[in-house]
CSV table of C-alpha atoms in Angstrom, one decimal:
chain,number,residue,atom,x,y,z
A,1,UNK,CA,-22.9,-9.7,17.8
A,2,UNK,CA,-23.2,-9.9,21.5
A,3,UNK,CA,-23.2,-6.3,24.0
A,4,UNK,CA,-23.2,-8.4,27.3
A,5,UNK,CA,-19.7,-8.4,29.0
A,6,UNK,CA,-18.6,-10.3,31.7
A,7,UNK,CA,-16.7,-9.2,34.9
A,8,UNK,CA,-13.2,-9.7,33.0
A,9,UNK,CA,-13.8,-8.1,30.1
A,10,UNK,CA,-15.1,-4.8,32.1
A,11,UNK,CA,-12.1,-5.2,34.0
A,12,UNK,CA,-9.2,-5.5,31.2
A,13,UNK,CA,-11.3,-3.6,29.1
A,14,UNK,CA,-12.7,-0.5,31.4
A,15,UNK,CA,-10.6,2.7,29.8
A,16,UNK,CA,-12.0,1.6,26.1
A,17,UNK,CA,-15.4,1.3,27.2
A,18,UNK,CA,-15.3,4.6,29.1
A,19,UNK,CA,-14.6,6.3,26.0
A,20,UNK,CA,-18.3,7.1,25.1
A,21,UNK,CA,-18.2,6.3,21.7
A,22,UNK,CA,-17.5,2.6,22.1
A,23,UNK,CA,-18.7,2.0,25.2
A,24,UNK,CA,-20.1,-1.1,26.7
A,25,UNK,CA,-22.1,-1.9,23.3
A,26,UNK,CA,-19.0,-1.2,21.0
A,27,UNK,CA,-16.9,-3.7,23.5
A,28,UNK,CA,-19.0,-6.2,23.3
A,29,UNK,CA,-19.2,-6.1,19.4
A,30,UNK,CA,-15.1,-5.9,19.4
A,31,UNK,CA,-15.3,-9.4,21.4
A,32,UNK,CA,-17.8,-10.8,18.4
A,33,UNK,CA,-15.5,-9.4,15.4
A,34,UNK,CA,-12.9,-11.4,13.2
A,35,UNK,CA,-10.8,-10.1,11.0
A,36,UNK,CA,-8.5,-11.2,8.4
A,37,UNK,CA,-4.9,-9.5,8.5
A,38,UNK,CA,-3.5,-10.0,5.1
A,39,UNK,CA,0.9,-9.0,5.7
A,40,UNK,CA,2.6,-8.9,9.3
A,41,UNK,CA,5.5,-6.8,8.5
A,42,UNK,CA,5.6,-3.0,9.9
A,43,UNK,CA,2.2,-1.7,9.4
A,44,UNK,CA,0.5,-5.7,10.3
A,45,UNK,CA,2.1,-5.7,13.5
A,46,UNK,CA,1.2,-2.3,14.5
A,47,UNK,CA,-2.5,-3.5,12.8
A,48,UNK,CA,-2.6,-6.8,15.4
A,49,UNK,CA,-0.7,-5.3,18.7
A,50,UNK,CA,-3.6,-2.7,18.2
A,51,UNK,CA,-6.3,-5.0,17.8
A,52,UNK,CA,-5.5,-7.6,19.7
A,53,UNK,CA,-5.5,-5.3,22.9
A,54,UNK,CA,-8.5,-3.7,21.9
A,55,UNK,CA,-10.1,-7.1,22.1
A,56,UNK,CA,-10.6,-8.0,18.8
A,57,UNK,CA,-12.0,-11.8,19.0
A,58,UNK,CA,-10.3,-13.5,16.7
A,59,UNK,CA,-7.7,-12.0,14.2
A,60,UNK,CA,-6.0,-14.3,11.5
A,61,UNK,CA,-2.3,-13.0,10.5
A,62,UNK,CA,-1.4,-14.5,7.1
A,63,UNK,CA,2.5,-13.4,6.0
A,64,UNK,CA,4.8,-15.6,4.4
A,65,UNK,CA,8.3,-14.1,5.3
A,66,UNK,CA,10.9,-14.3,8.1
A,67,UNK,CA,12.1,-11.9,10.3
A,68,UNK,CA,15.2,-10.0,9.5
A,69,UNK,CA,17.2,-8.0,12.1
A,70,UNK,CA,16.4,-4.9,9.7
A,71,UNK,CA,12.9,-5.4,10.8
A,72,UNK,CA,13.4,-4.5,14.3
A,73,UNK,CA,13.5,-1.1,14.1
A,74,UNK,CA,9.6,-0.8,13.3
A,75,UNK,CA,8.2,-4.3,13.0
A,76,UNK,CA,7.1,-4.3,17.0
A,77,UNK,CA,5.8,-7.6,17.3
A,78,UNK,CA,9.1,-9.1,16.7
A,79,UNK,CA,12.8,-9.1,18.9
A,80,UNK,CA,16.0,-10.5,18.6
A,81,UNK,CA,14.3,-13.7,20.6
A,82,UNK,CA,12.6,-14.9,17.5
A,83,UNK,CA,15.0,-14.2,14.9
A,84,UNK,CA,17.4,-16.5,17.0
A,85,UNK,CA,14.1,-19.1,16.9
A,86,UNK,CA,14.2,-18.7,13.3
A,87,UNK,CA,10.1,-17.9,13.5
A,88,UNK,CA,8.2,-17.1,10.8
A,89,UNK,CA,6.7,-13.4,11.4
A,90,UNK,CA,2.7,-15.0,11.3
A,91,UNK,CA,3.6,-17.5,14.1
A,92,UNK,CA,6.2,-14.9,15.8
A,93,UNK,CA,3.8,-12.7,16.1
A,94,UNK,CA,0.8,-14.9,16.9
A,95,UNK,CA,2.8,-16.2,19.8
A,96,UNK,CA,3.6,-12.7,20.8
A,97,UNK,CA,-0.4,-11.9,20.8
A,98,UNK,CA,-1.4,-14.5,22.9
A,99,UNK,CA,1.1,-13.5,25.8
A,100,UNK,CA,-0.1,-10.4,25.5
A,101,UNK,CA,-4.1,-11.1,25.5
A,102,UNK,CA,-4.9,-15.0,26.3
A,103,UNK,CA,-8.7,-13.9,26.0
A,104,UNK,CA,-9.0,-13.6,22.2
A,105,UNK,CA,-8.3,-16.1,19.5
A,106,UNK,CA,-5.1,-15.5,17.8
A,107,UNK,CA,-4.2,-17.3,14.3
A,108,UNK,CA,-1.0,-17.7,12.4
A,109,UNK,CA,-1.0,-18.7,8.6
A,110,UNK,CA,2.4,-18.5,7.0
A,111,UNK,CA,1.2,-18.7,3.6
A,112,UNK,CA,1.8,-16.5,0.5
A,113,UNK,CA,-2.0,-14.5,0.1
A,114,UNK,CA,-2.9,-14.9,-3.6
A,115,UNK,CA,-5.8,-15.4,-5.4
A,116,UNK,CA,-5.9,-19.7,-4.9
A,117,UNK,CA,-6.0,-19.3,-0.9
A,118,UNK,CA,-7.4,-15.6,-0.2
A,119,UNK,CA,-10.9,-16.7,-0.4
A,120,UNK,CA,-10.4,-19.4,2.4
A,121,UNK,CA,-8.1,-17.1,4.6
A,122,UNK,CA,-10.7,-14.6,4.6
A,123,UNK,CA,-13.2,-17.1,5.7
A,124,UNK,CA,-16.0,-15.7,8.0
A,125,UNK,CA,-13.6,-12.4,9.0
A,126,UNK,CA,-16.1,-9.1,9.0
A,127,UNK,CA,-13.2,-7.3,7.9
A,128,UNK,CA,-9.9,-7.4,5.7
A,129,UNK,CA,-6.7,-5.5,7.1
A,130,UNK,CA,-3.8,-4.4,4.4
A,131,UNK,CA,-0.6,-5.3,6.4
A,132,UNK,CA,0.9,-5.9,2.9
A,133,UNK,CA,3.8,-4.7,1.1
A,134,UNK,CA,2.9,-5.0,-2.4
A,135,UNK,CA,0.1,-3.3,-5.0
A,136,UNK,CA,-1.0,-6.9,-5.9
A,137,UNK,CA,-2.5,-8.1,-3.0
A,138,UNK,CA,-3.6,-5.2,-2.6
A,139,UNK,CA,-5.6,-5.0,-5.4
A,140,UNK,CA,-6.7,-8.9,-4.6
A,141,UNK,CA,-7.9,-7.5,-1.4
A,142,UNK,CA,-9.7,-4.9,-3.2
A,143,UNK,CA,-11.2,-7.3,-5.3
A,144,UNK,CA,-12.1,-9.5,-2.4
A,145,UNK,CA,-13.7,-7.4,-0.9
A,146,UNK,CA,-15.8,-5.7,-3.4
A,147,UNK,CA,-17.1,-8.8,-4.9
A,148,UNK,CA,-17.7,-10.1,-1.4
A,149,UNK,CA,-18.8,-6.8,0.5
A,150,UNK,CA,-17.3,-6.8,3.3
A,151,UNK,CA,-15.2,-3.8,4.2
A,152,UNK,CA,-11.1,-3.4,4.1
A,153,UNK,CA,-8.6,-0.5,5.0
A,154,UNK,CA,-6.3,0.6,2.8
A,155,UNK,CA,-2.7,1.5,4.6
A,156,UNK,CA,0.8,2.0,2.9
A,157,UNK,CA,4.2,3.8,4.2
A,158,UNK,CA,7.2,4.3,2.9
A,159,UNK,CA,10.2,6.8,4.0
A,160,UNK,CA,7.6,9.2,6.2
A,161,UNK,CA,4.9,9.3,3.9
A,162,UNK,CA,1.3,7.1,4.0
A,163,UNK,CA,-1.2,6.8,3.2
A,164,UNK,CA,-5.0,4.9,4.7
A,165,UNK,CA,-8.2,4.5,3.5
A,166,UNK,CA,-10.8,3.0,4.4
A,167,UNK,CA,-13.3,1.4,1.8
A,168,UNK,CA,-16.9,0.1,2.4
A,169,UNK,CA,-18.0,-2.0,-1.5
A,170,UNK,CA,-21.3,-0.2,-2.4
A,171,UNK,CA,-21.1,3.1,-0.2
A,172,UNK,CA,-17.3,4.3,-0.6
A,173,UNK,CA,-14.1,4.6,-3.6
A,174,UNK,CA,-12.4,1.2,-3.8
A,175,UNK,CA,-8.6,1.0,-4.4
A,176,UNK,CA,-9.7,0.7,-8.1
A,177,UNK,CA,-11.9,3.9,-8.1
A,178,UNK,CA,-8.7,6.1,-7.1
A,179,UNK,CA,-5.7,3.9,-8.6
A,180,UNK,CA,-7.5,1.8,-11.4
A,181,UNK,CA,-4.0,0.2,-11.8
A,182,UNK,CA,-0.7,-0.9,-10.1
A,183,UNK,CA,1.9,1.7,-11.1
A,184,UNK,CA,4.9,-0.2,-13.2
A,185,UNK,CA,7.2,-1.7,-10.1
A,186,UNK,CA,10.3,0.3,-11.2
A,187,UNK,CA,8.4,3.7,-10.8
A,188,UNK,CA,8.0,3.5,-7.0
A,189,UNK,CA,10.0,3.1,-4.2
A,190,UNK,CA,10.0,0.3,-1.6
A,191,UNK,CA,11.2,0.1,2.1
A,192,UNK,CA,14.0,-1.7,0.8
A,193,UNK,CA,15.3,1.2,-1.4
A,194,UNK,CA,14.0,4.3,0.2
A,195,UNK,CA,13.8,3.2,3.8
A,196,UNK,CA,11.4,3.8,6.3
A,197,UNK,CA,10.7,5.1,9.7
A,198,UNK,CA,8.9,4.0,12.4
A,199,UNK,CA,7.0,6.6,13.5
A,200,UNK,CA,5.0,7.2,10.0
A,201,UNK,CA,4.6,3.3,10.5
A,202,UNK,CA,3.2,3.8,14.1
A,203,UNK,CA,1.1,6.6,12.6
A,204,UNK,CA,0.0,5.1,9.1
A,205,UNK,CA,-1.3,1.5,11.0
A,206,UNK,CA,-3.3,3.2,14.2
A,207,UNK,CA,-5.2,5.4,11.6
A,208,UNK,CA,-6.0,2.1,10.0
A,209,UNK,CA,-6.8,0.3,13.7
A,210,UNK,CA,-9.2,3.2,14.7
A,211,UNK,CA,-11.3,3.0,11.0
A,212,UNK,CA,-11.0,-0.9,11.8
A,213,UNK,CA,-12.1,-0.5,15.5
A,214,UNK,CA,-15.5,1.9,14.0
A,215,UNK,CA,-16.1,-0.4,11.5
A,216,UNK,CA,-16.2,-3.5,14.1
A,217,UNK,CA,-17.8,-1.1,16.7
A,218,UNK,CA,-20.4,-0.5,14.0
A,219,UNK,CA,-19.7,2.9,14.2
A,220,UNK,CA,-19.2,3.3,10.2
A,221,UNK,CA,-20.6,7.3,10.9
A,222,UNK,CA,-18.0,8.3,12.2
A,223,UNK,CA,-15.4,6.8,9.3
A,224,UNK,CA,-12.8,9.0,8.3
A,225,UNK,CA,-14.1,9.5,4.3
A,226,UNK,CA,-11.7,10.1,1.9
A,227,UNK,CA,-7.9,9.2,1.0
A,228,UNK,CA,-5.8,10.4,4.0
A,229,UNK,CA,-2.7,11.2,2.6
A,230,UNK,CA,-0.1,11.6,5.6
A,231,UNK,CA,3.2,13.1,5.2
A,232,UNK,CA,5.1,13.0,9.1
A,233,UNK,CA,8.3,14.2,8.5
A,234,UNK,CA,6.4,18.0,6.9
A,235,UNK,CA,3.7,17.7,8.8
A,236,UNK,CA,1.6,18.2,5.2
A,237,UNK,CA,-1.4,16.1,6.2
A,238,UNK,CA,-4.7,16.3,4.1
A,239,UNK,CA,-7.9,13.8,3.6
A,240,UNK,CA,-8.5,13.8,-0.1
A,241,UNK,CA,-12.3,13.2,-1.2
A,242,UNK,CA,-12.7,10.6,-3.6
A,243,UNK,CA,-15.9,10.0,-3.8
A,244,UNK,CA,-16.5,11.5,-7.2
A,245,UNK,CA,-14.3,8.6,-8.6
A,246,UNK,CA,-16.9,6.1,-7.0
A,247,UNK,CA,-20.0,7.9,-7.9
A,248,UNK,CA,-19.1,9.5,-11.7
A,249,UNK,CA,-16.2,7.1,-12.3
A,250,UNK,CA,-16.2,3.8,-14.4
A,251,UNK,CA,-14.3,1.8,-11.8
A,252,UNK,CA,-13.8,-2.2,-13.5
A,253,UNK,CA,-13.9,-3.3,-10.3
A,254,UNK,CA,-16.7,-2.0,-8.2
A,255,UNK,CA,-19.0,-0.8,-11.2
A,256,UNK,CA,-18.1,-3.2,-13.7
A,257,UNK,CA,-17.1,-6.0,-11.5
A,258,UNK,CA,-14.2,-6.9,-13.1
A,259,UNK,CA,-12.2,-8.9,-10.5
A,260,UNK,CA,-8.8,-9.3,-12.7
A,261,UNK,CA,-7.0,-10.1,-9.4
A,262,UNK,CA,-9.2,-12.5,-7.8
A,263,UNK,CA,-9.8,-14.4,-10.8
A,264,UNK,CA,-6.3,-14.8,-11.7
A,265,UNK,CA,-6.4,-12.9,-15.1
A,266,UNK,CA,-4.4,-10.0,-13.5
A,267,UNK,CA,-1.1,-10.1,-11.0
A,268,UNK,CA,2.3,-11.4,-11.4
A,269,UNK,CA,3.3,-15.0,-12.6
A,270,UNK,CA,6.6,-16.7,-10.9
A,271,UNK,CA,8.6,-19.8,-12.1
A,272,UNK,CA,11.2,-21.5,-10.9
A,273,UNK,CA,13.7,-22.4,-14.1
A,274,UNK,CA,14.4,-25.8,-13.6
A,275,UNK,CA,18.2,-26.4,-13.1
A,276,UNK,CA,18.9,-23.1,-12.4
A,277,UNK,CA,18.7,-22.5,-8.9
A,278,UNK,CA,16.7,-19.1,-10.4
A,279,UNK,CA,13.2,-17.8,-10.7
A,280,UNK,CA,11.5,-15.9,-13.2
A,281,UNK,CA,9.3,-13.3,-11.9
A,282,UNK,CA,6.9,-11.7,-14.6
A,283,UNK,CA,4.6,-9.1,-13.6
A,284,UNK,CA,2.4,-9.1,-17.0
A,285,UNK,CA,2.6,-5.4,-17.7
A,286,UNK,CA,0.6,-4.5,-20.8
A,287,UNK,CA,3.5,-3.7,-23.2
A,288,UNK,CA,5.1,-0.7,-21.5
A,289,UNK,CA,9.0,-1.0,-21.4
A,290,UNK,CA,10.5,-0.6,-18.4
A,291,UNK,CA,12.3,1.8,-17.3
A,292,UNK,CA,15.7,1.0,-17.2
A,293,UNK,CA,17.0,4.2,-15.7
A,294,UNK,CA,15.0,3.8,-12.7
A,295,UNK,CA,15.6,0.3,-12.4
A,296,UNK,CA,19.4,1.2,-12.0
A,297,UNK,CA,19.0,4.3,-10.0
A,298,UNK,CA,17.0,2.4,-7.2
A,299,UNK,CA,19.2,-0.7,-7.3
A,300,UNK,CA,23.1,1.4,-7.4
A,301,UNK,CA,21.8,2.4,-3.6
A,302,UNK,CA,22.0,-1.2,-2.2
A,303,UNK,CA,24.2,-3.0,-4.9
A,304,UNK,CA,26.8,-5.5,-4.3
A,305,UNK,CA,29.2,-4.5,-6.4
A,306,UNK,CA,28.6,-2.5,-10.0
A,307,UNK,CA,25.0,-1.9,-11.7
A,308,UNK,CA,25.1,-3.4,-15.4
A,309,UNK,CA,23.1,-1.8,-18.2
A,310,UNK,CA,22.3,-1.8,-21.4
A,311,UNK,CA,19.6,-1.4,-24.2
A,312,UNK,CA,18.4,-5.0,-22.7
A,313,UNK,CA,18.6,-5.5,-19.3
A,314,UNK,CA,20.0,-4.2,-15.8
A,315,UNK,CA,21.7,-6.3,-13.9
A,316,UNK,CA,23.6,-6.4,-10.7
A,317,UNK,CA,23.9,-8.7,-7.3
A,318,UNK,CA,22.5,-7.9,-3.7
A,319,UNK,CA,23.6,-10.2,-1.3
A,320,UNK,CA,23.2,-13.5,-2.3
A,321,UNK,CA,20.7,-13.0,-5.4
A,322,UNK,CA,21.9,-12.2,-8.7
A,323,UNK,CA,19.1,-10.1,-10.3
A,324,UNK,CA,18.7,-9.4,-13.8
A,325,UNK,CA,15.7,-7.5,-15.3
A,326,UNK,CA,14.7,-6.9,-19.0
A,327,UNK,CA,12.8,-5.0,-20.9
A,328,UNK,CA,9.2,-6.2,-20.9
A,329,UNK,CA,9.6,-5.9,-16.9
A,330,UNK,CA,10.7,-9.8,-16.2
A,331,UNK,CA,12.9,-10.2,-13.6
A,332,UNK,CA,15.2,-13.6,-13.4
A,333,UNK,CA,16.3,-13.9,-9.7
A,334,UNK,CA,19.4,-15.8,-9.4
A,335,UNK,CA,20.6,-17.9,-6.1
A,336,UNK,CA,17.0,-19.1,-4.9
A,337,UNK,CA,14.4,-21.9,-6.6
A,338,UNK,CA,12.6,-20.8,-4.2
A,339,UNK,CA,8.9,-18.9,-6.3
A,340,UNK,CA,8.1,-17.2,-2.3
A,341,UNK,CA,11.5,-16.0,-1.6
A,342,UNK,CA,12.5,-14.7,-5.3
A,343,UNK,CA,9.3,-12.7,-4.9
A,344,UNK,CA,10.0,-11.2,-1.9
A,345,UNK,CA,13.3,-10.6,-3.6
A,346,UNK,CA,11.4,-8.8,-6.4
A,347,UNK,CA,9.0,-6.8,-4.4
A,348,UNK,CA,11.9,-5.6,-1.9
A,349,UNK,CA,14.3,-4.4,-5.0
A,350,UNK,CA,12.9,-4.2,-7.9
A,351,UNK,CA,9.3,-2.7,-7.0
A,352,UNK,CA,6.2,-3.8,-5.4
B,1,UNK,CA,1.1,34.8,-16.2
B,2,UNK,CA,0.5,33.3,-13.1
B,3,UNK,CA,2.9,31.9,-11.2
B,4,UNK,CA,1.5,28.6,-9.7
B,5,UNK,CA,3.5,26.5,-6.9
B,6,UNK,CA,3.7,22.6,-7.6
B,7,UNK,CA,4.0,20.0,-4.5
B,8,UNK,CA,5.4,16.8,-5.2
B,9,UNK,CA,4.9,13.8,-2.5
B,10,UNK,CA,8.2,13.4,-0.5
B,11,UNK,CA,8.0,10.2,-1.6
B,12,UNK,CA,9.3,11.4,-4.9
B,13,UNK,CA,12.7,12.8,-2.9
B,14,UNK,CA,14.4,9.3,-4.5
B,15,UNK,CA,14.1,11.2,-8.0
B,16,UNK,CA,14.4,14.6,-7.5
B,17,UNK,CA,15.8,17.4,-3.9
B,18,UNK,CA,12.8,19.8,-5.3
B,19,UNK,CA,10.1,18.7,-4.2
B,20,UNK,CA,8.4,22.3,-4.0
B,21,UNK,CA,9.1,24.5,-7.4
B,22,UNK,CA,7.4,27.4,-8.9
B,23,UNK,CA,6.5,27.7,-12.5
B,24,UNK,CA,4.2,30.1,-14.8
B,25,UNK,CA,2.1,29.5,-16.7
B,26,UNK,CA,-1.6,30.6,-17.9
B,27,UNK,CA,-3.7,27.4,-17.9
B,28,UNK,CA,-3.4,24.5,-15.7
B,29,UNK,CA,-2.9,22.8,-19.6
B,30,UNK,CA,0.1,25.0,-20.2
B,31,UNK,CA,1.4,24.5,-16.4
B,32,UNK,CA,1.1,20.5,-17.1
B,33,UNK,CA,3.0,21.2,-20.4
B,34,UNK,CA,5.8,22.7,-18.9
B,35,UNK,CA,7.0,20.8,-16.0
B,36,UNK,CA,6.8,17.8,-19.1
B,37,UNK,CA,9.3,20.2,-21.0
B,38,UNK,CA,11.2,21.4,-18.1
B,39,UNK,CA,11.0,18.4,-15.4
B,40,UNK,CA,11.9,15.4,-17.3
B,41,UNK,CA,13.4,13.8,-14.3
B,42,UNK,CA,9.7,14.1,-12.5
B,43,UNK,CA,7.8,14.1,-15.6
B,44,UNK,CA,8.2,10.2,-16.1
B,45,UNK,CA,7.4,9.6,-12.3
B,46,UNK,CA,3.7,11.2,-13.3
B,47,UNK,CA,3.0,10.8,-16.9
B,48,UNK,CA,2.6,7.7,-19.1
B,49,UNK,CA,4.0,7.5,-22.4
B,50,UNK,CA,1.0,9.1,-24.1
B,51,UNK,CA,1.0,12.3,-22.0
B,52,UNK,CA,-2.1,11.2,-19.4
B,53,UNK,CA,-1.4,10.6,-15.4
B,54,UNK,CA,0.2,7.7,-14.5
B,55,UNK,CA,-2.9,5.5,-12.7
B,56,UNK,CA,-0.9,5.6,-9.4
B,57,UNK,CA,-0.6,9.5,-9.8
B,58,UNK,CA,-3.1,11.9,-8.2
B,59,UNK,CA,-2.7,15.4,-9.3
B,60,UNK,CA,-5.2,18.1,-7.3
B,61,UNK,CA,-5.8,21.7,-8.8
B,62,UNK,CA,-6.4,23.9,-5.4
B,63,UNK,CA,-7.5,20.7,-3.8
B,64,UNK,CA,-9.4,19.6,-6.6
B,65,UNK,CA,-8.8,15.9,-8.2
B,66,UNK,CA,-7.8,17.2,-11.7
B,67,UNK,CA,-9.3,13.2,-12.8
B,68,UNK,CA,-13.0,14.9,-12.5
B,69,UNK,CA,-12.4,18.0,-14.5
B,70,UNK,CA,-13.7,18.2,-17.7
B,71,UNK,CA,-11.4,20.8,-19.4
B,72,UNK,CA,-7.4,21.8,-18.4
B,73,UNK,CA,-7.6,25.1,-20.2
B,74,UNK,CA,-9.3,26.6,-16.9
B,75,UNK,CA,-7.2,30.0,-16.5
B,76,UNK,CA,-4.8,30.1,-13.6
B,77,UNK,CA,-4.7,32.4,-10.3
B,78,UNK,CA,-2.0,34.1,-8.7
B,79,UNK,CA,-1.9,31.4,-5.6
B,80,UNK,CA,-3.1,28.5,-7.4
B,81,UNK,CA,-0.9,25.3,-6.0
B,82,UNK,CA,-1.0,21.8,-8.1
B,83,UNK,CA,-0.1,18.9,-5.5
B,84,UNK,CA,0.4,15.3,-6.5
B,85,UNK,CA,-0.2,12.3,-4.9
B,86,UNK,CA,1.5,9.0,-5.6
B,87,UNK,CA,-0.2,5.6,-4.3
B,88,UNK,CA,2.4,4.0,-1.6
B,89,UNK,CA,3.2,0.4,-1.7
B,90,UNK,CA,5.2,-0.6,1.5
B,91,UNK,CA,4.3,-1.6,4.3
């Protein structure tokens, strides 16, 4: 990576580089870096506005979803503009990036991230952002990266509460070494059932850019080490050490290399049932039942109408999708044939 | 007996309004033990079906990841606090 600026980049460029511990050296090495943001929702658009001002040279944003209106409230990259434009949030917010810094190399994929493309999405990047929404590509990120080595940072939100980490393969706990598995979906909240607000967004993604912008700055010494686990609307904040899980654990992914994700073997399967105008979504839990009373209890908040349960299944409509989910965890997503959008569906209502 | 204060992530304010509670108990075994017996509604949110965390459940003993200890029949303080921690998926 190049040190050597030119007149412009000292210019645009001079209140970073005063800060000592970038620096001419560190701005120069931001202006060499790619990175690879997997998710462009709240905390990816936070992620890229960041890094894309910071001067970032190139940054790939890979999302598959639209822009709602109830993505306005946090999602900053986005306005009422591109929802009349119909935009896809990666090319929304790519053309938002280049307005705002014409000097770096800004790249849109609308794609779904999953273990046939993620290899080739994270082509030559030197990092891997989590701008995702879901456990699974996390965890494919996780393995990415681990069987790779290249670095990623872990971020989440939901309601006020984050959390970020970031994870060097070989020196730091991966995802794995502190959550070996996804939790079942029904056992955990998303931003579709427990809301969100934007200010534990703003705060959740910036930790992430400044680990990203030491990383790239090659400034890994000064790394915030350890799970930070924020919690904005208490103010309980604390940075967890979770070393001892990489360095007396038995991780499967960094110690025994398992990469269930990125080899397929692990992760959720979707079909689309011919006919039906329906998708199945199967999330291939390991025979735990699922938890019908959470199911219910998350879905009778944004309902259309009654919840429906029984020994079975739950069952109920929001908005347009009928969704019905048994007991082995399947989910049958009624009024799309569409695999992306029925996950999204999933992930947004049922768990992630 | 000592009385030990339990934290549960605000995340968890879906399931349950107390997210701070008090409970005694004379090993962290026996505190573990009784918010199973006693906090069904929060119990499932943190433990599996055989009793163990849930893999997306931290729980810390004083600030200590309760994963890396070898034994749960360490004897309790008077201000000992167990906090969980539950991995976040939005975003």
């Amino acid at each position: 990576m190049t040190d050597k600026l030119n007149d412009a980049h000292q210019a645009r460029y001079s209140r970073q580089i005063l800060f000592h511990e970038i620096g001419e050296r560190g701005q120069g090495r931001l202006l060499a870096s790619r990175v690879t943001l997997v998710g462009c929702g709240a905390l990816g658009t936070v992620l890229a506005n960041t890094l894309v001002r910071a001067g970032v040279g190139f940054v790939r944003i890979c999302d598959r979803d639209f822009i709602e209106r109830n993505n306005l409230q946090r999602q900053v990259l986005f306005d009422e503009d591109d929802i009349a434009a119909n935009l896809p949030k990666a090319e929304a917010a790519a053309r938002k990036l280049r307005r705002i810094n014409s000097g770096v190399t800004v790249e849109g994929v609308v794609t779904d991230v999953n273990h046939t493309n993620i290899e080739r999405l994270a082509e030559g990047a030197h990092l891997l952002l989590d701008g995702t929404d879901n456990f699974e590509t996390r965890y494919l990120i996780n393995d990415l990266a681990v069987a790779t080595g290249r670095p990623w940072i872990y971020g989440a939100v939901i309601g006020a509460t984050g959390m970020c980490m970031p994870i060097i393969p070989g020196e730091t706990a991966c995802l794995r070494c502190v959550f070996d598995e996804p939790p079942p979906p029904e056992l955990t909240p998303t931003c579709d059932t427990a809301g969100v607000i934007g200010p534990a967004v703003n705060i959740v993604a910036s930790f992430q850019a400044q680990e990203a912008i030491k990383i790239l700055t090659g400034r890994s010494d000064a790394l915030i080490r350890g799970l930070m686990n924020l919690d904005i609307w208490t103010g309980r904040n604390t940075i967890v050490n979770v070393q001892p899980g990489f360095e007396k654990g038995d991780c499967p992914c960094c110690k025994r290399k398992r990469f269930d994700y990125l080899d397929g073997s692990a992760g959720s399967r979707a079909t689309s049932l011919c006919g039906r105008d329906a998708v199945q979504i199967d999330p291939r839990r390991d025979g735990g039942r699922t938890n019908f009373e959470a199911v219910a209890a998350k879905l009778r908040g944004i309902a259309t109408g009654e919840v429906l349960q029984n020994a079975f299944m739950v069952r109920c409509t929001v908005g347009e999708y009928d969704i019905t989910v048994f007991a082995d965890g399947r989910a049958i997503i009624k009024g799309t044939a569409d695999v992306e959008t029925a996950r999204t569906v999933y992930a947004k209502y049922v768990g992630a | 007996m000592a009385t030990m204060t339990v934290e549960l992530p605000s995340v968890m304010s879906w399931v349950t309004r107390d997210l701070n509670f008090s409970l005694e108990a004379e090993t962290l075994r026996e505190a573990l033990d009784r918010i199973r017996a006693h906090h069904a509604d929060v119990a499932i949110h943190l433990f599996d079906e055989t009793g163990g965390f849930r893999p997306h459940v931290l729980c810390f003993w004083n600030g200590t990841n309760t994963r890396w200890l070898d034994d749960f029949d360490v004897p309790l303080g008077k201000r000992d606090t167990l906090m969980f921690m539950q991995a976040v998926s939005g975003g």
